[in-house]
XYZ file of C-alpha atoms in Angstrom:
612
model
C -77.276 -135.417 -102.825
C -77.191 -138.623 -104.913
C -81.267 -138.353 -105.197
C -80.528 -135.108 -106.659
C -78.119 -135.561 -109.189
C -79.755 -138.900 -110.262
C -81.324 -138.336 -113.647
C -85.028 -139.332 -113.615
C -85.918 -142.655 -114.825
C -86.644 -143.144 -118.331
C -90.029 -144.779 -119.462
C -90.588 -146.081 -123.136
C -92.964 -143.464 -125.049
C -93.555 -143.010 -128.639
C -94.395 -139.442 -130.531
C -92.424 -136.475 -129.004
C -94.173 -134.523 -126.500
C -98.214 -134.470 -126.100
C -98.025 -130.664 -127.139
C -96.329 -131.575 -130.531
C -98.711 -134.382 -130.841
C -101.535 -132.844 -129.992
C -100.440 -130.027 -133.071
C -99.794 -132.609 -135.540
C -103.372 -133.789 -134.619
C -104.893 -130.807 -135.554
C -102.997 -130.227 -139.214
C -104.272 -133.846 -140.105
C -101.196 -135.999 -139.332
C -102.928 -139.081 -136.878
C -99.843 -141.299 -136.586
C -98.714 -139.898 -133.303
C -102.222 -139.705 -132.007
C -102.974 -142.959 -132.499
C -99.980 -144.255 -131.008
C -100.628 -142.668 -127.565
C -104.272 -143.387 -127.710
C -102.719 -147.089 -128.453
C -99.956 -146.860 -125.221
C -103.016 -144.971 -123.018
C -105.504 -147.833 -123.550
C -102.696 -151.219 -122.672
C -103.715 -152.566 -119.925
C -100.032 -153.632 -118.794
C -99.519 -149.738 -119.333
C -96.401 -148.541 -116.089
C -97.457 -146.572 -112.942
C -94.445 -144.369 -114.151
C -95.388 -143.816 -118.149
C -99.207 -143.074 -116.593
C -97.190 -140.452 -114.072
C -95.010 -138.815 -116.982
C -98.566 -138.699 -119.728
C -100.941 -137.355 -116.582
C -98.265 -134.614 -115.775
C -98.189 -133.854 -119.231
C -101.847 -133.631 -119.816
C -102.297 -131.613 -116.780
C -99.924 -128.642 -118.765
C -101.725 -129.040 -121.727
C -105.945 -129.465 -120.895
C -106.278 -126.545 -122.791
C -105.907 -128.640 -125.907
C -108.070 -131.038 -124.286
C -111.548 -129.340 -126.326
C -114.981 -131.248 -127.189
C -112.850 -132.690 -130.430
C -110.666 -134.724 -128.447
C -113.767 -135.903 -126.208
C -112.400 -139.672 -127.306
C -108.818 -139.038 -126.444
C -110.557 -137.962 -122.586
C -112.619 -140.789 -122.605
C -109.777 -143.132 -122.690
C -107.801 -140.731 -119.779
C -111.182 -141.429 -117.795
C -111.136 -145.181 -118.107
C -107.189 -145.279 -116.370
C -107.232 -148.110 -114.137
C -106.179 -145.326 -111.713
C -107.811 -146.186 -108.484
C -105.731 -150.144 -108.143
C -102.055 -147.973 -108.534
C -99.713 -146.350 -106.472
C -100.299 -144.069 -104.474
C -97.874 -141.177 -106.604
C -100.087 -142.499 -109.758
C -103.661 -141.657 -107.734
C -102.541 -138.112 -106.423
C -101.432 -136.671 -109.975
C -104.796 -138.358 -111.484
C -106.628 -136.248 -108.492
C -104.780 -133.205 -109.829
C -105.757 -133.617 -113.362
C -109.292 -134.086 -112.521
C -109.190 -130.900 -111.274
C -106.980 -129.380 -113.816
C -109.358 -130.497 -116.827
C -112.595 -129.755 -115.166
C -111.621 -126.329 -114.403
C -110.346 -125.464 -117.736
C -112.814 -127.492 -119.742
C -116.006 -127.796 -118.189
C -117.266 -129.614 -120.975
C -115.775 -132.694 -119.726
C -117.586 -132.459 -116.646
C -120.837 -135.131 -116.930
C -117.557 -137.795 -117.886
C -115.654 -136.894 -114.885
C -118.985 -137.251 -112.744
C -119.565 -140.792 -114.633
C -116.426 -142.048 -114.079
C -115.990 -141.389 -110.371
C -119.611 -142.405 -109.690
C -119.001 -145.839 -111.583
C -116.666 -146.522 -109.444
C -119.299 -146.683 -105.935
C -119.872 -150.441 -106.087
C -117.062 -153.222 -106.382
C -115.530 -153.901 -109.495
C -117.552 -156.350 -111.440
C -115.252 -159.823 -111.924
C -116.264 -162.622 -114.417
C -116.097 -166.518 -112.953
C -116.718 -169.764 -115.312
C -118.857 -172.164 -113.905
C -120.095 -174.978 -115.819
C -118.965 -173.120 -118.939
C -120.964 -170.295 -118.073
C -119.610 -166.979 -117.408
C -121.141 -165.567 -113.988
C -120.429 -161.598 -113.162
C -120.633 -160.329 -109.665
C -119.592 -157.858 -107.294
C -115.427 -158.426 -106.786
C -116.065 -158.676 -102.233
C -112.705 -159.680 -101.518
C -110.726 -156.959 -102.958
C -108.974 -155.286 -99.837
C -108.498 -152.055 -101.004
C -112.373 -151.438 -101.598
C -112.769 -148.935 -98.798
C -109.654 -147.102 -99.698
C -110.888 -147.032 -103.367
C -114.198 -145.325 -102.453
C -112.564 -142.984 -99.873
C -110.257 -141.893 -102.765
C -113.471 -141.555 -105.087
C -114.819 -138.910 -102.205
C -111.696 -137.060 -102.513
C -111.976 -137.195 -106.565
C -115.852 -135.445 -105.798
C -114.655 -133.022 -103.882
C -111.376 -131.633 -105.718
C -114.083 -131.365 -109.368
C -116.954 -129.634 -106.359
C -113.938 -127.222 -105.573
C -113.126 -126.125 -109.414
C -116.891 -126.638 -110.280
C -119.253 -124.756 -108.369
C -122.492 -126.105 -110.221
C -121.220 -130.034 -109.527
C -123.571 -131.081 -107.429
C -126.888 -130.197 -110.114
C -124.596 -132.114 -113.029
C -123.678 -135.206 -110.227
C -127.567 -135.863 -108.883
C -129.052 -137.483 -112.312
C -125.718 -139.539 -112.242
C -126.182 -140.617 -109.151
C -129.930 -141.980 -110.160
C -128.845 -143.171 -113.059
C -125.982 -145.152 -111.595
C -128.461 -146.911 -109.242
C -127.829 -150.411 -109.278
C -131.058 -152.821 -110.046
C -132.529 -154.416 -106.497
C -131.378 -157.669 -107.826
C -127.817 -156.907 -107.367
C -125.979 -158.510 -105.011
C -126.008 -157.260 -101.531
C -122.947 -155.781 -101.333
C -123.293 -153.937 -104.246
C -126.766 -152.149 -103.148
C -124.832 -151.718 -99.593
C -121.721 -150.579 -101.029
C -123.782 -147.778 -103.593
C -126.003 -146.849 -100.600
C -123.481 -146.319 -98.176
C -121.166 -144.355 -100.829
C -124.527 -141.972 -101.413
C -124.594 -140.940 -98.081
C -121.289 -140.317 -97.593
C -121.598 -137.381 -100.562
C -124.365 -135.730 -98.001
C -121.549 -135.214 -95.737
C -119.443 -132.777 -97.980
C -122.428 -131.930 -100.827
C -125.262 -130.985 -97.828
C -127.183 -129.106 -100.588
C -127.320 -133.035 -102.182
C -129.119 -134.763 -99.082
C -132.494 -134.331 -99.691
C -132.444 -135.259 -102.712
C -130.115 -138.347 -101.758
C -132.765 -139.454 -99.198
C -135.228 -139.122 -101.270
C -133.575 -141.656 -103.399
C -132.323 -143.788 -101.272
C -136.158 -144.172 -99.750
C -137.599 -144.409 -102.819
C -135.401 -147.645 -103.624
C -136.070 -148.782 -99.925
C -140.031 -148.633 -100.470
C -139.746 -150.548 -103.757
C -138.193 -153.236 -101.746
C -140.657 -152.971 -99.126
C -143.718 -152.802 -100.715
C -142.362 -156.083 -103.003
C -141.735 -158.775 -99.880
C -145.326 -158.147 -97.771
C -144.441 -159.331 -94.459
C -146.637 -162.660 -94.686
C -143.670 -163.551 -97.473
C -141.366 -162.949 -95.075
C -142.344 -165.018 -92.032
C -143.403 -167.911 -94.671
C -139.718 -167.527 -96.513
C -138.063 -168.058 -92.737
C -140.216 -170.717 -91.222
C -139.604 -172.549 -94.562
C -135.499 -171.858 -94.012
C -135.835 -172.678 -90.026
C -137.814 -176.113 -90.849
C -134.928 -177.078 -93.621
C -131.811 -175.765 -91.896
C -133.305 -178.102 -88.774
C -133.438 -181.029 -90.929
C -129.758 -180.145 -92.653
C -128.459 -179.537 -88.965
C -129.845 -183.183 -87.433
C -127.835 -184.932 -90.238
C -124.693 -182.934 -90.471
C -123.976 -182.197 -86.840
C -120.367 -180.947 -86.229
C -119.285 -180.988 -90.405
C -118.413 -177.927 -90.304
C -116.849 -177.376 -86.697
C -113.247 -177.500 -87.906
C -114.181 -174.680 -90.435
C -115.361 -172.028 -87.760
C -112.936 -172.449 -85.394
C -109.805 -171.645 -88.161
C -112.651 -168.721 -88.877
C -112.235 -167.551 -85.914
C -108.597 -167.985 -85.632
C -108.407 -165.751 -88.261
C -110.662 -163.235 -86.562
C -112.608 -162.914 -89.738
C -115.779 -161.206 -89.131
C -118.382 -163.763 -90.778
C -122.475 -162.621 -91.181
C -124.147 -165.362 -88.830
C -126.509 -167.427 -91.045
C -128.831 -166.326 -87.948
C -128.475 -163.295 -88.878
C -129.515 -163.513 -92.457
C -133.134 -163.520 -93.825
C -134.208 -166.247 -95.689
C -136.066 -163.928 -98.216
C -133.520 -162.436 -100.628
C -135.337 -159.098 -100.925
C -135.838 -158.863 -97.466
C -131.661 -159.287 -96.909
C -131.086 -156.315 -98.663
C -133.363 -154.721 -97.667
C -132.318 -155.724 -93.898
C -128.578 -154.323 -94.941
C -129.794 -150.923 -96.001
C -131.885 -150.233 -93.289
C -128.856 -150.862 -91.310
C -127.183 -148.400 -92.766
C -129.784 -145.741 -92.736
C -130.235 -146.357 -89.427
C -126.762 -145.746 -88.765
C -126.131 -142.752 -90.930
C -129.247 -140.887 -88.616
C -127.200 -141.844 -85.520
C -124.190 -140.704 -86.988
C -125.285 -137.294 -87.938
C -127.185 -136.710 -84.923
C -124.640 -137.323 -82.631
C -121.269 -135.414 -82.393
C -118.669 -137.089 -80.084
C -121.420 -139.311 -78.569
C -123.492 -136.479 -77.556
C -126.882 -135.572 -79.517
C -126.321 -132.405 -81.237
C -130.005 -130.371 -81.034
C -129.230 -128.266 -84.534
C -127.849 -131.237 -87.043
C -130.708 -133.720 -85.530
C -133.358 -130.769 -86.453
C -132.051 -130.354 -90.155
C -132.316 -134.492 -90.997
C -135.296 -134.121 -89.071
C -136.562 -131.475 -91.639
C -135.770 -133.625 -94.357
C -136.895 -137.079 -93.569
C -140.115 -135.197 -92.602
C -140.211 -133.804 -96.082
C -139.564 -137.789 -97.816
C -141.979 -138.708 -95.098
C -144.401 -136.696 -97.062
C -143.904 -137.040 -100.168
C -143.003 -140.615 -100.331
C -144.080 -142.590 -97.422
C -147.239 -141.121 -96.320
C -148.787 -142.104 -99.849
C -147.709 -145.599 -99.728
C -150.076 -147.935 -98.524
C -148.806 -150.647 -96.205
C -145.125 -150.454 -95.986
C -144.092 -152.621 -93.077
C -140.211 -151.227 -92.486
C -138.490 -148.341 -94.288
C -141.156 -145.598 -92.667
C -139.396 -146.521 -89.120
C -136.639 -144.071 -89.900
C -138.665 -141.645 -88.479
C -139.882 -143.835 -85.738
C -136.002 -143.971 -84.875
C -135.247 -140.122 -85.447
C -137.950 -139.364 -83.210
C -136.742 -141.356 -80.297
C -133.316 -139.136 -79.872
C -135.832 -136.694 -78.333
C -139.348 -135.980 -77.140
C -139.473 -132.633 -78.388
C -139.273 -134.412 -82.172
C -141.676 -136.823 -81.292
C -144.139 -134.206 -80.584
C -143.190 -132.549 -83.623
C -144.375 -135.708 -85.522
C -147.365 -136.481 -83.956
C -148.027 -132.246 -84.389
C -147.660 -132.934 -88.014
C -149.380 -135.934 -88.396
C -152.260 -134.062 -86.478
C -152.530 -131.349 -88.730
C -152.699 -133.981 -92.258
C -155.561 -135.128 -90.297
C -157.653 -132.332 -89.194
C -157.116 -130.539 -92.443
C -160.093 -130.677 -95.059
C -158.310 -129.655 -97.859
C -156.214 -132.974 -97.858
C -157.096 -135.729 -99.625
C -159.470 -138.196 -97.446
C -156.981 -141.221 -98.271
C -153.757 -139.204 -96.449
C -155.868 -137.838 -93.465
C -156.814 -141.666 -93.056
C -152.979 -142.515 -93.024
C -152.369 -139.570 -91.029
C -154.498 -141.489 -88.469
C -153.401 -144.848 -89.042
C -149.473 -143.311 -87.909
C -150.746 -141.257 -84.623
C -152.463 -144.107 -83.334
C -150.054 -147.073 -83.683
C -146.843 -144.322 -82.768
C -148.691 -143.549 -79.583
C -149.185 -147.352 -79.255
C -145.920 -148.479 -80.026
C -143.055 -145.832 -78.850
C -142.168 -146.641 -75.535
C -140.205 -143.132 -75.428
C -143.359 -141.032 -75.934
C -144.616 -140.714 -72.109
C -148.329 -140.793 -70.500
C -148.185 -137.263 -70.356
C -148.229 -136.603 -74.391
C -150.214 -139.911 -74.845
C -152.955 -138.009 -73.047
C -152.184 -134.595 -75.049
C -153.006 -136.608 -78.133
C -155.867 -138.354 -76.604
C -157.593 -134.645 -75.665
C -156.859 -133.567 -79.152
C -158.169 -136.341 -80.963
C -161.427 -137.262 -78.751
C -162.353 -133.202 -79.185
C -162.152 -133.025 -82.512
C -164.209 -136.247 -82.539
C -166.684 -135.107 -80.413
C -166.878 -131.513 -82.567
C -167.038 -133.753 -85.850
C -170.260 -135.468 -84.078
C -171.541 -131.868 -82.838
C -171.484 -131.263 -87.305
C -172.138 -134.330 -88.583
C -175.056 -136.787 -86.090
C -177.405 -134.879 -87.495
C -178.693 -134.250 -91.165
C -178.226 -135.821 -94.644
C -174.878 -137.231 -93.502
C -175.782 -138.577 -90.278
C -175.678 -142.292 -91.020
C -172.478 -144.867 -91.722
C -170.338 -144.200 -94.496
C -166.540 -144.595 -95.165
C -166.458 -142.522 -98.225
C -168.304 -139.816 -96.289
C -166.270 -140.358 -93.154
C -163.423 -141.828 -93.321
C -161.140 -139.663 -91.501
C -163.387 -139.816 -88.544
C -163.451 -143.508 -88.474
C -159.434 -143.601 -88.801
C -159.174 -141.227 -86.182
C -161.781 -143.395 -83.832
C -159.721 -146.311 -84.907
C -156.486 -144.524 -83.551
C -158.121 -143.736 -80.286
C -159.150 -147.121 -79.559
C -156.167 -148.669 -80.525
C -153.983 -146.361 -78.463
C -156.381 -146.881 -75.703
C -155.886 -150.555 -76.009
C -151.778 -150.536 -75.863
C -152.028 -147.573 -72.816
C -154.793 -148.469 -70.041
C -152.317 -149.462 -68.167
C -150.180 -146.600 -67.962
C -153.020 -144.072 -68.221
C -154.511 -145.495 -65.112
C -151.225 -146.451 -63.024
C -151.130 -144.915 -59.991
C -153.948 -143.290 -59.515
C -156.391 -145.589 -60.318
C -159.443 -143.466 -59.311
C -157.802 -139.791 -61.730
C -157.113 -141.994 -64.023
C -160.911 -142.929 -64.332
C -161.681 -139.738 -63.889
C -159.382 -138.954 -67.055
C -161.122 -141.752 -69.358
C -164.724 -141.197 -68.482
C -164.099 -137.202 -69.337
C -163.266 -138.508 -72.678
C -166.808 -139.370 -72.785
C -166.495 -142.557 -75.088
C -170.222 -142.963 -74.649
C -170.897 -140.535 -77.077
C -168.615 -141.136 -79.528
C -169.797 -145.321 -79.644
C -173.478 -144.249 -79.704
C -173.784 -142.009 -82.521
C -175.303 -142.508 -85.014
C -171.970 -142.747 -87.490
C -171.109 -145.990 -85.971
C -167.230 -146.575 -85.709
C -167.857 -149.723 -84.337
C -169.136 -151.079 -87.309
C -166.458 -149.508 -89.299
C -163.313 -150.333 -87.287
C -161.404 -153.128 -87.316
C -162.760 -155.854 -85.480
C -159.764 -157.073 -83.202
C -159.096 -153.701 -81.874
C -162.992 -153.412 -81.386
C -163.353 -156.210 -79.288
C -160.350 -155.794 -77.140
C -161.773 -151.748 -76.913
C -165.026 -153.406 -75.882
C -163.654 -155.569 -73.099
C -161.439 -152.746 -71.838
C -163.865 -150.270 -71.584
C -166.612 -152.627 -69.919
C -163.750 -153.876 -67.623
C -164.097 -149.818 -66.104
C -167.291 -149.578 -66.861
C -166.866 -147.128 -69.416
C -169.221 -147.637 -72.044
C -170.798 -150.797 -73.102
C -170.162 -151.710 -76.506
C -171.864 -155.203 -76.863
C -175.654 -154.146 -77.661
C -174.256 -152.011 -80.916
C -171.577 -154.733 -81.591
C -174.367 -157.593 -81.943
C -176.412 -155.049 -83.488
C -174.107 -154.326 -86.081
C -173.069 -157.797 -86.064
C -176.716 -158.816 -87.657
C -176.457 -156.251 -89.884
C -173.718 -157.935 -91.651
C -175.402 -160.055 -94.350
C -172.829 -161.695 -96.781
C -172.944 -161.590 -100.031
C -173.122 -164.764 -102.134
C -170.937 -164.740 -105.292
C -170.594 -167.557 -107.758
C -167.598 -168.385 -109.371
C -165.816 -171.242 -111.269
C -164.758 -172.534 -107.612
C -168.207 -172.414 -106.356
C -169.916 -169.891 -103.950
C -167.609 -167.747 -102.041
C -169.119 -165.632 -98.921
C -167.549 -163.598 -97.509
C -168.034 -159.970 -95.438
C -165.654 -157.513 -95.339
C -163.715 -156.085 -92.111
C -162.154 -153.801 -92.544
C -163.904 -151.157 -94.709
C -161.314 -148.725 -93.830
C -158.588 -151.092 -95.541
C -156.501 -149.460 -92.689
C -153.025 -150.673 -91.390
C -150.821 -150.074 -88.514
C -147.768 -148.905 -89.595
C -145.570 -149.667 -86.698
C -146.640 -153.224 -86.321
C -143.859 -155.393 -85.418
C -140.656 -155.137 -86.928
C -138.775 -158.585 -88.592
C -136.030 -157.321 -90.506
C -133.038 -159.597 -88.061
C -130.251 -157.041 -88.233
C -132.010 -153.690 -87.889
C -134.244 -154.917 -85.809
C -131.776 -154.456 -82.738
C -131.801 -150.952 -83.489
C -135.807 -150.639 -83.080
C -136.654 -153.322 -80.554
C -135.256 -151.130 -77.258
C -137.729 -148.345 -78.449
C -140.583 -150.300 -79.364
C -143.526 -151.802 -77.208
C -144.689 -154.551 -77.869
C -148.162 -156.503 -77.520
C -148.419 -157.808 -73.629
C -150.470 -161.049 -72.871
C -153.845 -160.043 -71.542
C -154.445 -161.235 -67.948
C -157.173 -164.224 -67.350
C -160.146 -161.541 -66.390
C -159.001 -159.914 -69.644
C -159.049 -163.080 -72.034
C -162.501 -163.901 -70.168
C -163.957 -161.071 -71.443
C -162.454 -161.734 -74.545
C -164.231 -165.243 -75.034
C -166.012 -165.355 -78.256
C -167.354 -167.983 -80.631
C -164.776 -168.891 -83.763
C -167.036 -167.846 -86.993
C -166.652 -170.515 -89.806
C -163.564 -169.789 -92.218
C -161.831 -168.551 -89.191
C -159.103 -170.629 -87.818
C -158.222 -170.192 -84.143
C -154.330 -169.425 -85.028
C -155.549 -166.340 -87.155
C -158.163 -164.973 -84.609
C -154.835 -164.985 -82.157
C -152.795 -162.841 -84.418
C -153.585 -159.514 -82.996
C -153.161 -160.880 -79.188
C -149.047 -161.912 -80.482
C -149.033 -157.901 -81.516
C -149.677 -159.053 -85.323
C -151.994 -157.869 -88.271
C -152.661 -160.976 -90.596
C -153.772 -160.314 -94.079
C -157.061 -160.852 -95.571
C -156.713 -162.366 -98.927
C -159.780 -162.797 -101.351
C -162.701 -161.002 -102.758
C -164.152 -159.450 -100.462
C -168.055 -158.332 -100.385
C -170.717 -156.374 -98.369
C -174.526 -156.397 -97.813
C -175.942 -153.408 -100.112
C -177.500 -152.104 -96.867
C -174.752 -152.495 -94.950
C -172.278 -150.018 -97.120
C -172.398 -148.796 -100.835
C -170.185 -150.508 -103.500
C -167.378 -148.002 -103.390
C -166.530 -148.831 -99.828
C -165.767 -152.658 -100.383
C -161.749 -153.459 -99.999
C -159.591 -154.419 -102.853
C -158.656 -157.874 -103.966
C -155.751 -157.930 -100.975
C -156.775 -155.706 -97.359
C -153.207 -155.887 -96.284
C -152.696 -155.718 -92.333
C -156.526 -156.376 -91.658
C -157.036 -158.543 -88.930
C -159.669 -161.319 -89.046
C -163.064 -161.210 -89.127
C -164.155 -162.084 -85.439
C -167.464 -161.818 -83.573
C -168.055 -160.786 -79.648
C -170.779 -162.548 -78.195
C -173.283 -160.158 -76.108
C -172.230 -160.989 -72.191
C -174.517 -163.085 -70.271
């Protein structure tokens, strides 16, 4: 009863009501008006006078026209989300009072909410020099951005058409890759939250997100990586041997606190490669998120972000030459179930066999069936040899067209997709022997020589001279192992036939002969990002040490410019880069075919002797 017959607190306010303001306004009289713009825009402005104006503007939005698109502006930049709680809901409900009556202010709304999906930006002196970052230790941050959501979804409920005004914000509102961490993180993770309650939103989201994913990809080559942490590990070891136990005292009141600290041994040395390490993160956990209901995996939602990472796949991966990371969102995807696994590999299949694609993406197509079959331990024997049959057929019918007539003779630019595809098969043979002849040891030779590899390494197109020459030789020793074929005559044939090509330049004469022709990569070679990579490394399968009959076969004189560390790289489940200009024997291929300045992923050049 007292609450009730208490009179309601009075605030300090200048001008009469907003109606009889807003009227004065319009017959020319600005006094008022620029008093309450004045008392809107004070920063030491009361939770209560903001409660008593909002309620007031949420009466009167009809006044609110495109004329008084300044007086809105100043509404929309309320420090609204750091007050009370009483001060947030009655903002909410004029968000949706002003949208729904003037839909003109609708882009502003959009901005303002969207502005606020990174921490607020603070300003710190040091050295007399003013330093802006992301604000990290503001407490309230998730809160804020959960309240944001809410703001989204009360202007989607008034505003049907929302979420075609809110996508270009969204772009636009991308912060730069230079930002701090926890900015990109915070933006990213705020982007996919909209796909929850805006599905229509989350293709195009993805395809954003990805697209700012790649960039950072395709900008820290692996090589940059691994040189960017071996220089970290060799001075943190030098910083750790002189100040041993400094910082003890400061990690155990860490922990006392039960603050949850990122492990320096968890960061990458590389800055790019840190954020781009924290994104993947999230990706990977937004997939697992909306795949699984209640910790079970639900068939219909995994389908639909199937669908639509399939479709960014396409249009954005796929074209991309040698991205090491972001395209193993769909290596993850694909491992909640075999059914979508098959459905890759089914659509990979079909960008290969089809003409009417362009010879650079059927190449591609081959380069991702052949190291996903290599590398995803989920993917059984069974569907390995599926593949195998597929691929080896349509070999062996591209042979059947091709071995004889005009074409008949070695050519990337006339047959590349055939060499990628041989290149596939080899290199899936290579990682699977094992497995395809476990067991059984006499089907599964009964399996491989029905593949009749024979054919396919004796015609006259060549693959062996056109594939890479790691996965060649290790082909080579496998198949000779089982007696399966014998490589060696063509690869010391083909071997001779590679005559380098002297070039002078200001540093002398370089020689040099290319090896891979193809400029091919393996898309699922290892993965080195430190955080995510304990989402892919249960999945993946990696390179196994050859036994001693293996590495015997294997022997093989060093050619000059090669060290012994490099020729190793493919044996440690890596693809080292070939740097430099890179040229061919006229006789051996035409001009067009030679690789560009930097053959990203090739592995060395590297000779196998003919067995004695």
């Amino acid at each position: 009863e007292e609450f009730l017959s208490s009179p309601p607190r009075k605030t300090v306010r200048f001008g009469g009501t907003l109606s009889e303001i807003l009227l004065k306004y319009e017959k020319g009289d600005t006094t008022d008006f620029e008093l309450l713009k004045h008392q809107l825009s004070d920063p030491d402005i009361k939770d209560a006078q903001i409660i008593n104006w909002l309620h007031e503007f949420r009466t009167s939005v009809a006044y609110l026209t495109k004329e008084l698109e300044q007086l809105v502006n100043i509404l929309l930049k309320l420090p609204w989300l750091t007050r009370s709680r009483e001060v947030v809901e009655e903002y909410l409900g004029f968000l949706g009072n002003l949208v729904s009556a003037q839909t003109v202010h609708l882009r502003p709304c959009l901005r303002m909410v969207v502005s606020h999906f990174v921490p607020p930006r603070i300003t710190v002196r040091e050295d007399d020099v003013d330093i802006s970052d992301s604000d990290d230790d503001d407490e309230n941050l998730s809160e804020n951005f959960t309240t944001c959501h809410r703001a989204l979804q009360t202007v989607a409920r008034y505003v049907p058409s929302t979420p075609q005004f809110l996508m270009p914000i969204l772009v636009e509102y991308f912060p730069f890759i230079n930002k701090s961490e926890r900015t990109l993180e915070c933006y990213v993770h705020n982007l996919l939250r909209v796909t929850v309650y805006l599905p229509t939103l989350r293709l195009q989201i993805l395809e954003l997100i990805i697209e700012k994913l790649l960039k950072l990809d395709v900008s820290t080559p692996q090589q940059d990586i691994e040189d960017a942490e071996e220089a970290a590990n060799n001075s943190g070891s030098e910083e750790k041997s002189t100040e041993e136990g400094l910082f003890d005292m400061e990690e155990d009141e860490e922990r006392k606190g039960h603050k949850v600290v990122s492990s320096n041994s968890e960061r990458m040395a590389h800055p790019l490669a840190e954020r781009l390490d924290i994104l993947m993160t999230i990706l990977f956990s937004y997939i697992k998120d909306v795949c699984h209901v209640n910790g079970k995996l639900d068939i219909n939602n995994t389908k639909d972000l199937y669908r639509d990472l399939v479709s960014v796949f396409d249009k954005l991966i796929l074209p991309t030459h040698a991205s090491c990371h972001v395209q193993y969102f769909m290596f993850y995807i694909c491992s909640f179930k075999l059914g979508l696994a098959e459905a890759f590999l089914d659509h990979l299949w079909k960008k290969l066999q089809d003409p009417n694609n362009p010879s650079v993406i059927r190449q591609t197509a081959g380069s991702y069936i052949g190291s996903f079959l290599a590398r995803a331990k989920f993917i059984p024997v069974v569907t390995v040899k599926a593949c195998l049959d597929l691929l080896v057929n349509w070999m062996h019918k591209y042979i059947d067209n091709q071995d004889t007539g005009a074409n008949a003779y070695c050519d990337v630019a006339l047959h590349g997709p055939f060499y990628s595809t041989c290149q596939a098969v080899f290199y899936t043979l290579v990682f699977r022997h094992k497995q395809l002849l476990d067991g059984n040891l006499r089907k599964g030779l009964s399996y491989l020589q029905s593949l009749n590899f024979e054919r396919i390494v004796m015609c006259q197109l060549n693959p062996l001279k056109i594939c890479i020459p790691s996965v060649v030789n290790l082909f080579a020793a496998i198949t000779r192992k089982y007696q399966l074929v014998f490589c060696y005559t063509i690869i010391e044939r083909n071997n001779r036939q590679f005559i380098p090509v002297v070039r002078s330049g200001t540093g002398g004469d370089l020689v040099q002969t290319c090896t891979n022709p193809l400029d091919s990569f393996f898309p699922f070679d290892p993965y080195i990002l430190k955080r995510s990579k304990k989402t892919i490394d249960p999945l993946y399968q990696f390179w196994e040490e050859l036994s001693a009959e293996d590495l015997e076969n294997l022997k093989k004189p060093i050619k000059k410019g090669t060290s012994e560390d490099e020729d190793d790289d493919f044996l440690k489940g890596e693809t080292p880069q070939n740097d430099g200009v890179v040229g061919i024997a006229p006789n051996s291929y035409e001009s067009n075919t030679r690789s560009p300045v930097s053959s990203i992923g090739s592995p060395p050049d590297c000779y196998v002797p003919f067995p004695q």
